Amino acid sequence: MKLGDYPEVVNENVTRIVASTVVLLGAISIYYPNPYSLALLLYGFFARVSYGPKFEPFALFTSSYIVPKLGISFVPTAGPPKRFAQLIGLIFAITSIILFSLDQLVSYKVALSILVVFASLESFLSWCAGCFVFAILMKIGVIPKDICERCNQLTYNK
């Protein structure tokens, strides 16, 4: 498996459940600043950006155990916009760790609060801000249109 081997189609329900773990870890990190929950956030985003759910513990547990056990349906959604959203989360996680390391706790909490708000929108309302930005970037030509066409074919022609 090579770095960057991200799935073209992912389960929307899994992404929403995993987003709830980001909300939980983010809230813990805001109220109880510590390097351990930050390390989990960082690893989670890095693993999901790099490989999708294959090596990220929460995503793996959700897709392998929670979803089948509860009979949650597979709702296909395009992978590249979700990966882009994970990249934004990774940037916020890195920023938070830097701010924590510099003892800038107010800025640290603001950065994590922004991350928690957007993860909450994904988790509870099924609205992905990163996916929204991805679509805008595609519209203005920053992201090639063939990525969108390929994702639409994989997601909606099943």
GROMACS .gro file of N, CA and C in nm:
model
  474
    1MET      N    1   0.084  -0.117   0.000
    1MET     CA    2   0.000   0.000   0.000
    1MET      C    3   0.088   0.124   0.000
    2LYS      N    4   0.061   0.217  -0.089
    2LYS     CA    5   0.142   0.336  -0.099
    2LYS      C    6   0.077   0.454  -0.027
    3LEU      N    7   0.160   0.549   0.011
    3LEU     CA    8   0.109   0.671   0.074
    3LEU      C    9   0.016   0.740  -0.024
    4GLY      N   10  -0.096   0.780   0.023
    4GLY     CA   11  -0.191   0.848  -0.062
    4GLY      C   12  -0.295   0.756  -0.122
    5ASP      N   13  -0.297   0.631  -0.082
    5ASP     CA   14  -0.393   0.535  -0.133
    5ASP      C   15  -0.527   0.554  -0.062
    6TYR      N   16  -0.598   0.659  -0.101
    6TYR     CA   17  -0.724   0.697  -0.036
    6TYR      C   18  -0.841   0.644  -0.120
    7PRO      N   19  -0.945   0.594  -0.057
    7PRO     CA   20  -1.057   0.538  -0.134
    7PRO      C   21  -1.130   0.644  -0.216
    8GLU      N   22  -1.173   0.606  -0.335
    8GLU     CA   23  -1.250   0.696  -0.421
    8GLU      C   24  -1.390   0.720  -0.368
    9VAL      N   25  -1.443   0.621  -0.299
    9VAL     CA   26  -1.577   0.630  -0.241
    9VAL      C   27  -1.567   0.588  -0.095
   10VAL      N   28  -1.631   0.666  -0.009
   10VAL     CA   29  -1.633   0.633   0.134
   10VAL      C   30  -1.778   0.630   0.182
   11ASN      N   31  -1.797   0.571   0.298
   11ASN     CA   32  -1.930   0.563   0.357
   11ASN      C   33  -1.957   0.690   0.437
   12GLU      N   34  -2.056   0.766   0.394
   12GLU     CA   35  -2.093   0.890   0.460
   12GLU      C   36  -2.126   0.867   0.608
   13ASN      N   37  -2.191   0.757   0.638
   13ASN     CA   38  -2.225   0.729   0.778
   13ASN      C   39  -2.102   0.706   0.864
   14VAL      N   40  -2.002   0.643   0.809
   14VAL     CA   41  -1.877   0.623   0.884
   14VAL      C   42  -1.810   0.759   0.907
   15THR      N   43  -1.806   0.844   0.805
   15THR     CA   44  -1.741   0.974   0.822
   15THR      C   45  -1.811   1.057   0.929
   16ARG      N   46  -1.942   1.047   0.936
   16ARG     CA   47  -2.016   1.122   1.038
   16ARG      C   48  -1.986   1.070   1.178
   17ILE      N   49  -1.978   0.939   1.193
   17ILE     CA   50  -1.946   0.882   1.325
   17ILE      C   51  -1.803   0.918   1.366
   18VAL      N   52  -1.710   0.910   1.271
   18VAL     CA   53  -1.571   0.946   1.301
   18VAL      C   54  -1.562   1.094   1.337
   19ALA      N   55  -1.639   1.177   1.270
   19ALA     CA   56  -1.641   1.320   1.304
   19ALA      C   57  -1.684   1.342   1.449
   20SER      N   58  -1.772   1.256   1.497
   20SER     CA   59  -1.814   1.270   1.637
   20SER      C   60  -1.698   1.239   1.733
   21THR      N   61  -1.606   1.151   1.692
   21THR     CA   62  -1.488   1.127   1.777
   21THR      C   63  -1.396   1.248   1.776
   22VAL      N   64  -1.392   1.320   1.664
   22VAL     CA   65  -1.314   1.444   1.658
   22VAL      C   66  -1.376   1.546   1.752
   23VAL      N   67  -1.509   1.553   1.753
   23VAL     CA   68  -1.578   1.644   1.844
   23VAL      C   69  -1.541   1.610   1.989
   24LEU      N   70  -1.548   1.483   2.022
   24LEU     CA   71  -1.519   1.439   2.159
   24LEU      C   72  -1.373   1.468   2.197
   25LEU      N   73  -1.279   1.427   2.113
   25LEU     CA   74  -1.138   1.452   2.143
   25LEU      C   75  -1.106   1.601   2.146
   26GLY      N   76  -1.168   1.675   2.056
   26GLY     CA   77  -1.147   1.820   2.055
   26GLY      C   78  -1.198   1.885   2.181
   27ALA      N   79  -1.317   1.845   2.226
   27ALA     CA   80  -1.374   1.901   2.349
   27ALA      C   81  -1.287   1.865   2.470
   28ILE      N   82  -1.242   1.741   2.475
   28ILE     CA   83  -1.152   1.701   2.585
   28ILE      C   84  -1.026   1.786   2.583
   29SER      N   85  -0.972   1.809   2.464
   29SER     CA   86  -0.849   1.887   2.451
   29SER      C   87  -0.869   2.034   2.487
   30ILE      N   88  -0.988   2.085   2.465
   30ILE     CA   89  -1.017   2.224   2.501
   30ILE      C   90  -1.028   2.238   2.653
   31TYR      N   91  -1.105   2.149   2.713
   31TYR     CA   92  -1.130   2.159   2.857
   31TYR      C   93  -1.015   2.106   2.942
   32TYR      N   94  -0.942   2.010   2.891
   32TYR     CA   95  -0.828   1.951   2.962
   32TYR      C   96  -0.708   1.948   2.869
   33PRO      N   97  -0.646   2.063   2.845
   33PRO     CA   98  -0.533   2.066   2.750
   33PRO      C   99  -0.426   1.964   2.789
   34ASN      N  100  -0.395   1.878   2.693
   34ASN     CA  101  -0.293   1.776   2.718
   34ASN      C  102  -0.238   1.727   2.585
   35PRO      N  103  -0.115   1.682   2.585
   35PRO     CA  104  -0.054   1.638   2.460
   35PRO      C  105  -0.109   1.504   2.408
   36TYR      N  106  -0.171   1.424   2.493
   36TYR     CA  107  -0.216   1.291   2.453
   36TYR      C  108  -0.338   1.297   2.361
   37SER      N  109  -0.438   1.375   2.399
   37SER     CA  110  -0.555   1.385   2.312
   37SER      C  111  -0.519   1.460   2.184
   38LEU      N  112  -0.426   1.554   2.193
   38LEU     CA  113  -0.380   1.623   2.073
   38LEU      C  114  -0.307   1.527   1.980
   39ALA      N  115  -0.227   1.439   2.039
   39ALA     CA  116  -0.155   1.340   1.958
   39ALA      C  117  -0.254   1.246   1.887
   40LEU      N  118  -0.360   1.207   1.957
   40LEU     CA  119  -0.464   1.123   1.895
   40LEU      C  120  -0.533   1.196   1.779
   41LEU      N  121  -0.565   1.323   1.800
   41LEU     CA  122  -0.625   1.403   1.692
   41LEU      C  123  -0.531   1.410   1.572
   42LEU      N  124  -0.406   1.444   1.599
   42LEU     CA  125  -0.307   1.456   1.492
   42LEU      C  126  -0.291   1.325   1.417
   43TYR      N  127  -0.273   1.216   1.489
   43TYR     CA  128  -0.257   1.087   1.423
   43TYR      C  129  -0.381   1.051   1.342
   44GLY      N  130  -0.498   1.075   1.397
   44GLY     CA  131  -0.622   1.043   1.327
   44GLY      C  132  -0.632   1.115   1.194
   45PHE      N  133  -0.608   1.246   1.197
   45PHE     CA  134  -0.616   1.322   1.071
   45PHE      C  135  -0.506   1.279   0.974
   46PHE      N  136  -0.384   1.260   1.024
   46PHE     CA  137  -0.275   1.218   0.936
   46PHE      C  138  -0.307   1.084   0.871
   47ALA      N  139  -0.354   0.989   0.950
   47ALA     CA  140  -0.385   0.855   0.896
   47ALA      C  141  -0.498   0.862   0.794
   48ARG      N  142  -0.603   0.942   0.823
   48ARG     CA  143  -0.716   0.950   0.729
   48ARG      C  144  -0.677   1.023   0.601
   49VAL      N  145  -0.593   1.127   0.612
   49VAL     CA  146  -0.547   1.196   0.491
   49VAL      C  147  -0.462   1.102   0.407
   50SER      N  148  -0.377   1.024   0.474
   50SER     CA  149  -0.284   0.936   0.403
   50SER      C  150  -0.351   0.815   0.341
   51TYR      N  151  -0.439   0.749   0.416
   51TYR     CA  152  -0.492   0.621   0.370
   51TYR      C  153  -0.643   0.604   0.386
   52GLY      N  154  -0.713   0.705   0.432
   52GLY     CA  155  -0.854   0.686   0.460
   52GLY      C  156  -0.869   0.612   0.592
   53PRO      N  157  -0.968   0.526   0.602
   53PRO     CA  158  -0.995   0.461   0.730
   53PRO      C  159  -0.908   0.339   0.761
   54LYS      N  160  -0.817   0.303   0.673
   54LYS     CA  161  -0.744   0.176   0.689
   54LYS      C  162  -0.658   0.166   0.814
   55PHE      N  163  -0.596   0.277   0.855
   55PHE     CA  164  -0.503   0.274   0.969
   55PHE      C  165  -0.542   0.368   1.082
   56GLU      N  166  -0.658   0.426   1.073
   56GLU     CA  167  -0.702   0.519   1.176
   56GLU      C  168  -0.794   0.443   1.271
   57PRO      N  169  -0.759   0.434   1.398
   57PRO     CA  170  -0.832   0.346   1.490
   57PRO      C  171  -0.982   0.372   1.499
   58PHE      N  172  -1.023   0.497   1.508
   58PHE     CA  173  -1.166   0.526   1.521
   58PHE      C  174  -1.242   0.491   1.394
   59ALA      N  175  -1.185   0.524   1.280
   59ALA     CA  176  -1.250   0.492   1.152
   59ALA      C  177  -1.254   0.341   1.130
   60LEU      N  178  -1.146   0.275   1.163
   60LEU     CA  179  -1.140   0.129   1.147
   60LEU      C  180  -1.242   0.061   1.239
   61PHE      N  181  -1.248   0.103   1.365
   61PHE     CA  182  -1.343   0.047   1.459
   61PHE      C  183  -1.487   0.074   1.415
   62THR      N  184  -1.511   0.196   1.367
   62THR     CA  185  -1.645   0.233   1.321
   62THR      C  186  -1.687   0.150   1.201
   63SER      N  187  -1.598   0.140   1.101
   63SER     CA  188  -1.635   0.069   0.978
   63SER      C  189  -1.636  -0.083   0.996
   64SER      N  190  -1.552  -0.134   1.086
   64SER     CA  191  -1.543  -0.278   1.104
   64SER      C  192  -1.638  -0.334   1.210
   65TYR      N  193  -1.673  -0.252   1.309
   65TYR     CA  194  -1.752  -0.305   1.419
   65TYR      C  195  -1.886  -0.232   1.436
   66ILE      N  196  -1.883  -0.102   1.454
   66ILE     CA  197  -2.006  -0.028   1.485
   66ILE      C  198  -2.107  -0.036   1.372
   67VAL      N  199  -2.064  -0.004   1.251
   67VAL     CA  200  -2.156  -0.002   1.137
   67VAL      C  201  -2.219  -0.139   1.112
   68PRO      N  202  -2.139  -0.248   1.103
   68PRO     CA  203  -2.202  -0.379   1.082
   68PRO      C  204  -2.289  -0.423   1.200
   69LYS      N  205  -2.242  -0.398   1.322
   69LYS     CA  206  -2.314  -0.443   1.441
   69LYS      C  207  -2.450  -0.374   1.453
   70LEU      N  208  -2.455  -0.246   1.419
   70LEU     CA  209  -2.580  -0.171   1.429
   70LEU      C  210  -2.661  -0.172   1.299
   71GLY      N  211  -2.606  -0.236   1.196
   71GLY     CA  212  -2.676  -0.244   1.069
   71GLY      C  213  -2.692  -0.109   1.000
   72ILE      N  214  -2.593  -0.022   1.018
   72ILE     CA  215  -2.597   0.110   0.956
   72ILE      C  216  -2.565   0.095   0.808
   73SER      N  217  -2.643   0.158   0.725
   73SER     CA  218  -2.631   0.140   0.580
   73SER      C  219  -2.507   0.208   0.524
   74PHE      N  220  -2.465   0.157   0.409
   74PHE     CA  221  -2.356   0.218   0.334
   74PHE      C  222  -2.416   0.329   0.248
   75VAL      N  223  -2.375   0.450   0.275
   75VAL     CA  224  -2.419   0.565   0.196
   75VAL      C  225  -2.294   0.616   0.124
   76PRO      N  226  -2.284   0.587  -0.006
   76PRO     CA  227  -2.162   0.626  -0.077
   76PRO      C  228  -2.150   0.776  -0.096
   77THR      N  229  -2.029   0.824  -0.076
   77THR     CA  230  -1.998   0.963  -0.103
   77THR      C  231  -1.856   0.970  -0.158
   78ALA      N  232  -1.829   1.072  -0.234
   78ALA     CA  233  -1.699   1.085  -0.300
   78ALA      C  234  -1.587   1.100  -0.197
   79GLY      N  235  -1.480   1.028  -0.218
   79GLY     CA  236  -1.366   1.030  -0.127
   79GLY      C  237  -1.281   1.156  -0.133
   80PRO      N  238  -1.247   1.209  -0.251
   80PRO     CA  239  -1.157   1.325  -0.256
   80PRO      C  240  -1.205   1.448  -0.177
   81PRO      N  241  -1.333   1.484  -0.180
   81PRO     CA  242  -1.372   1.598  -0.096
   81PRO      C  243  -1.357   1.568   0.052
   82LYS      N  244  -1.384   1.445   0.093
   82LYS     CA  245  -1.367   1.407   0.234
   82LYS      C  246  -1.219   1.410   0.272
   83ARG      N  247  -1.134   1.368   0.179
   83ARG     CA  248  -0.990   1.373   0.206
   83ARG      C  249  -0.944   1.517   0.221
   84PHE      N  250  -0.995   1.604   0.138
   84PHE     CA  251  -0.963   1.746   0.148
   84PHE      C  252  -1.006   1.800   0.285
   85ALA      N  253  -1.124   1.761   0.330
   85ALA     CA  254  -1.173   1.802   0.462
   85ALA      C  255  -1.080   1.751   0.571
   86GLN      N  256  -1.031   1.627   0.557
   86GLN     CA  257  -0.937   1.572   0.654
   86GLN      C  258  -0.806   1.650   0.655
   87LEU      N  259  -0.764   1.698   0.538
   87LEU     CA  260  -0.643   1.779   0.529
   87LEU      C  261  -0.660   1.910   0.606
   88ILE      N  262  -0.775   1.971   0.594
   88ILE     CA  263  -0.802   2.093   0.670
   88ILE      C  264  -0.799   2.062   0.820
   89GLY      N  265  -0.859   1.950   0.859
   89GLY     CA  266  -0.854   1.909   0.999
   89GLY      C  267  -0.711   1.886   1.046
   90LEU      N  268  -0.630   1.826   0.961
   90LEU     CA  269  -0.490   1.803   0.994
   90LEU      C  270  -0.418   1.936   1.018
   91ILE      N  271  -0.446   2.033   0.935
   91ILE     CA  272  -0.384   2.166   0.952
   91ILE      C  273  -0.425   2.226   1.086
   92PHE      N  274  -0.553   2.213   1.121
   92PHE     CA  275  -0.598   2.264   1.251
   92PHE      C  276  -0.533   2.186   1.366
   93ALA      N  277  -0.516   2.056   1.352
   93ALA     CA  278  -0.452   1.976   1.457
   93ALA      C  279  -0.306   2.018   1.474
   94ILE      N  280  -0.236   2.036   1.364
   94ILE     CA  281  -0.096   2.080   1.371
   94ILE      C  282  -0.087   2.218   1.435
   95THR      N  283  -0.175   2.309   1.393
   95THR     CA  284  -0.179   2.443   1.450
   95THR      C  285  -0.203   2.437   1.600
   96SER      N  286  -0.295   2.353   1.641
   96SER     CA  287  -0.326   2.339   1.784
   96SER      C  288  -0.206   2.290   1.863
   97ILE      N  289  -0.136   2.192   1.808
   97ILE     CA  290  -0.017   2.139   1.877
   97ILE      C  291   0.091   2.246   1.889
   98ILE      N  292   0.109   2.322   1.783
   98ILE     CA  293   0.209   2.430   1.787
   98ILE      C  294   0.170   2.533   1.893
   99LEU      N  295   0.044   2.573   1.893
   99LEU     CA  296  -0.002   2.672   1.991
   99LEU      C  297   0.008   2.618   2.134
  100PHE      N  298  -0.025   2.492   2.152
  100PHE     CA  299  -0.012   2.428   2.284
  100PHE      C  300   0.134   2.428   2.328
  101SER      N  301   0.224   2.393   2.236
  101SER     CA  302   0.367   2.388   2.267
  101SER      C  303   0.422   2.526   2.302
  102LEU      N  304   0.366   2.629   2.242
  102LEU     CA  305   0.411   2.766   2.269
  102LEU      C  306   0.338   2.828   2.388
  103ASP      N  307   0.255   2.747   2.455
  103ASP     CA  308   0.179   2.792   2.572
  103ASP      C  309   0.084   2.909   2.538
  104GLN      N  310   0.033   2.908   2.417
  104GLN     CA  311  -0.066   3.007   2.372
  104GLN      C  312  -0.205   2.946   2.388
  105LEU      N  313  -0.248   2.929   2.513
  105LEU     CA  314  -0.368   2.851   2.540
  105LEU      C  315  -0.497   2.913   2.487
  106VAL      N  316  -0.507   3.044   2.484
  106VAL     CA  317  -0.629   3.105   2.430
  106VAL      C  318  -0.638   3.077   2.280
  107SER      N  319  -0.530   3.100   2.208
  107SER     CA  320  -0.529   3.072   2.064
  107SER      C  321  -0.548   2.924   2.036
  108TYR      N  322  -0.487   2.842   2.118
  108TYR     CA  323  -0.501   2.697   2.109
  108TYR      C  324  -0.648   2.657   2.120
  109LYS      N  325  -0.717   2.712   2.220
  109LYS     CA  326  -0.858   2.679   2.241
  109LYS      C  327  -0.945   2.732   2.129
  110VAL      N  328  -0.911   2.846   2.073
  110VAL     CA  329  -0.987   2.901   1.959
  110VAL      C  330  -0.971   2.808   1.838
  111ALA      N  331  -0.848   2.768   1.809
  111ALA     CA  332  -0.824   2.680   1.694
  111ALA      C  333  -0.899   2.548   1.711
  112LEU      N  334  -0.892   2.490   1.830
  112LEU     CA  335  -0.963   2.364   1.853
  112LEU      C  336  -1.114   2.383   1.850
  113SER      N  337  -1.161   2.496   1.898
  113SER     CA  338  -1.306   2.524   1.895
  113SER      C  339  -1.357   2.531   1.753
  114ILE      N  340  -1.280   2.592   1.664
  114ILE     CA  341  -1.318   2.598   1.523
  114ILE      C  342  -1.326   2.456   1.466
  115LEU      N  343  -1.226   2.375   1.497
  115LEU     CA  344  -1.226   2.236   1.452
  115LEU      C  345  -1.348   2.161   1.504
  116VAL      N  346  -1.381   2.180   1.631
  116VAL     CA  347  -1.497   2.112   1.692
  116VAL      C  348  -1.627   2.158   1.628
  117VAL      N  349  -1.639   2.286   1.599
  117VAL     CA  350  -1.762   2.336   1.534
  117VAL      C  351  -1.781   2.270   1.399
  118PHE      N  352  -1.676   2.266   1.318
  118PHE     CA  353  -1.691   2.208   1.184
  118PHE      C  354  -1.708   2.057   1.188
  119ALA      N  355  -1.642   1.991   1.282
  119ALA     CA  356  -1.664   1.847   1.298
  119ALA      C  357  -1.807   1.820   1.345
  120SER      N  358  -1.860   1.909   1.428
  120SER     CA  359  -2.000   1.895   1.473
  120SER      C  360  -2.097   1.910   1.358
  121LEU      N  361  -2.070   2.004   1.269
  121LEU     CA  362  -2.156   2.021   1.152
  121LEU      C  363  -2.159   1.894   1.067
  122GLU      N  364  -2.043   1.833   1.051
  122GLU     CA  365  -2.034   1.708   0.974
  122GLU      C  366  -2.107   1.595   1.049
  123SER      N  367  -2.077   1.583   1.176
  123SER     CA  368  -2.130   1.472   1.254
  123SER      C  369  -2.282   1.480   1.273
  124PHE      N  370  -2.330   1.594   1.313
  124PHE     CA  371  -2.470   1.604   1.354
  124PHE      C  372  -2.565   1.654   1.244
  125LEU      N  373  -2.511   1.730   1.147
  125LEU     CA  374  -2.597   1.785   1.042
  125LEU      C  375  -2.562   1.733   0.903
  126SER      N  376  -2.458   1.651   0.893
  126SER     CA  377  -2.413   1.596   0.766
  126SER      C  378  -2.374   1.705   0.666
  127TRP      N  379  -2.319   1.814   0.717
  127TRP     CA  380  -2.271   1.921   0.630
  127TRP      C  381  -2.120   1.931   0.646
  128CYS      N  382  -2.049   1.905   0.537
  128CYS     CA  383  -1.903   1.902   0.537
  128CYS      C  384  -1.850   2.033   0.478
  129ALA      N  385  -1.793   2.117   0.565
  129ALA     CA  386  -1.740   2.246   0.520
  129ALA      C  387  -1.624   2.226   0.422
  130GLY      N  388  -1.538   2.128   0.450
  130GLY     CA  389  -1.427   2.100   0.360
  130GLY      C  390  -1.475   2.058   0.222
  131CYS      N  391  -1.583   1.979   0.219
  131CYS     CA  392  -1.642   1.937   0.092
  131CYS      C  393  -1.700   2.056   0.017
  132PHE      N  394  -1.759   2.148   0.091
  132PHE     CA  395  -1.814   2.270   0.032
  132PHE      C  396  -1.704   2.353  -0.032
  133VAL      N  397  -1.592   2.370   0.040
  133VAL     CA  398  -1.478   2.445  -0.013
  133VAL      C  399  -1.418   2.371  -0.133
  134PHE      N  400  -1.410   2.239  -0.124
  134PHE     CA  401  -1.360   2.157  -0.235
  134PHE      C  402  -1.442   2.185  -0.361
  135ALA      N  403  -1.575   2.188  -0.349
  135ALA     CA  404  -1.662   2.214  -0.464
  135ALA      C  405  -1.637   2.353  -0.521
  136ILE      N  406  -1.618   2.451  -0.435
  136ILE     CA  407  -1.589   2.587  -0.484
  136ILE      C  408  -1.456   2.589  -0.557
  137LEU      N  409  -1.355   2.526  -0.500
  137LEU     CA  410  -1.224   2.521  -0.565
  137LEU      C  411  -1.231   2.449  -0.700
  138MET      N  412  -1.319   2.352  -0.711
  138MET     CA  413  -1.337   2.283  -0.838
  138MET      C  414  -1.405   2.376  -0.939
  139LYS      N  415  -1.504   2.450  -0.890
  139LYS     CA  416  -1.576   2.543  -0.978
  139LYS      C  417  -1.486   2.650  -1.037
  140ILE      N  418  -1.393   2.699  -0.955
  140ILE     CA  419  -1.306   2.806  -1.004
  140ILE      C  420  -1.179   2.752  -1.072
  141GLY      N  421  -1.166   2.621  -1.080
  141GLY     CA  422  -1.057   2.560  -1.156
  141GLY      C  423  -0.931   2.528  -1.078
  142VAL      N  424  -0.931   2.546  -0.948
  142VAL     CA  425  -0.813   2.513  -0.869
  142VAL      C  426  -0.796   2.361  -0.861
  143ILE      N  427  -0.907   2.291  -0.847
  143ILE     CA  428  -0.907   2.145  -0.847
  143ILE      C  429  -0.962   2.100  -0.982
  144PRO      N  430  -0.892   2.011  -1.052
  144PRO     CA  431  -0.937   1.969  -1.185
  144PRO      C  432  -1.077   1.908  -1.184
  145LYS      N  433  -1.153   1.940  -1.287
  145LYS     CA  434  -1.291   1.892  -1.298
  145LYS      C  435  -1.300   1.740  -1.312
  146ASP      N  436  -1.199   1.676  -1.368
  146ASP     CA  437  -1.207   1.531  -1.385
  146ASP      C  438  -1.214   1.458  -1.251
  147ILE      N  439  -1.162   1.519  -1.146
  147ILE     CA  440  -1.175   1.459  -1.013
  147ILE      C  441  -1.322   1.454  -0.975
  148CYS      N  442  -1.393   1.562  -1.002
  148CYS     CA  443  -1.536   1.568  -0.970
  148CYS      C  444  -1.614   1.468  -1.054
  149GLU      N  445  -1.587   1.462  -1.183
  149GLU     CA  446  -1.659   1.369  -1.272
  149GLU      C  447  -1.635   1.225  -1.229
  150ARG      N  448  -1.512   1.192  -1.198
  150ARG     CA  449  -1.478   1.057  -1.155
  150ARG      C  450  -1.550   1.023  -1.024
  151CYS      N  451  -1.550   1.116  -0.930
  151CYS     CA  452  -1.619   1.094  -0.802
  151CYS      C  453  -1.768   1.078  -0.822
  152ASN      N  454  -1.826   1.160  -0.906
  152ASN     CA  455  -1.970   1.150  -0.930
  152ASN      C  456  -2.005   1.016  -0.994
  153GLN      N  457  -1.924   0.970  -1.087
  153GLN     CA  458  -1.951   0.841  -1.150
  153GLN      C  459  -1.942   0.728  -1.049
  154LEU      N  460  -1.840   0.731  -0.965
  154LEU     CA  461  -1.823   0.625  -0.866
  154LEU      C  462  -1.932   0.628  -0.759
  155THR      N  463  -1.975   0.748  -0.723
  155THR     CA  464  -2.071   0.761  -0.613
  155THR      C  465  -2.214   0.738  -0.659
  156TYR      N  466  -2.252   0.791  -0.772
  156TYR     CA  467  -2.394   0.792  -0.807
  156TYR      C  468  -2.435   0.689  -0.911
  157ASN      N  469  -2.339   0.620  -0.973
  157ASN     CA  470  -2.375   0.520  -1.074
  157ASN      C  471  -2.359   0.379  -1.022
  158LYS      N  472  -2.382   0.359  -0.896
  158LYS     CA  473  -2.372   0.223  -0.838
  158LYS      C  474  -2.507   0.157  -0.840
   0.00000   0.00000   0.00000
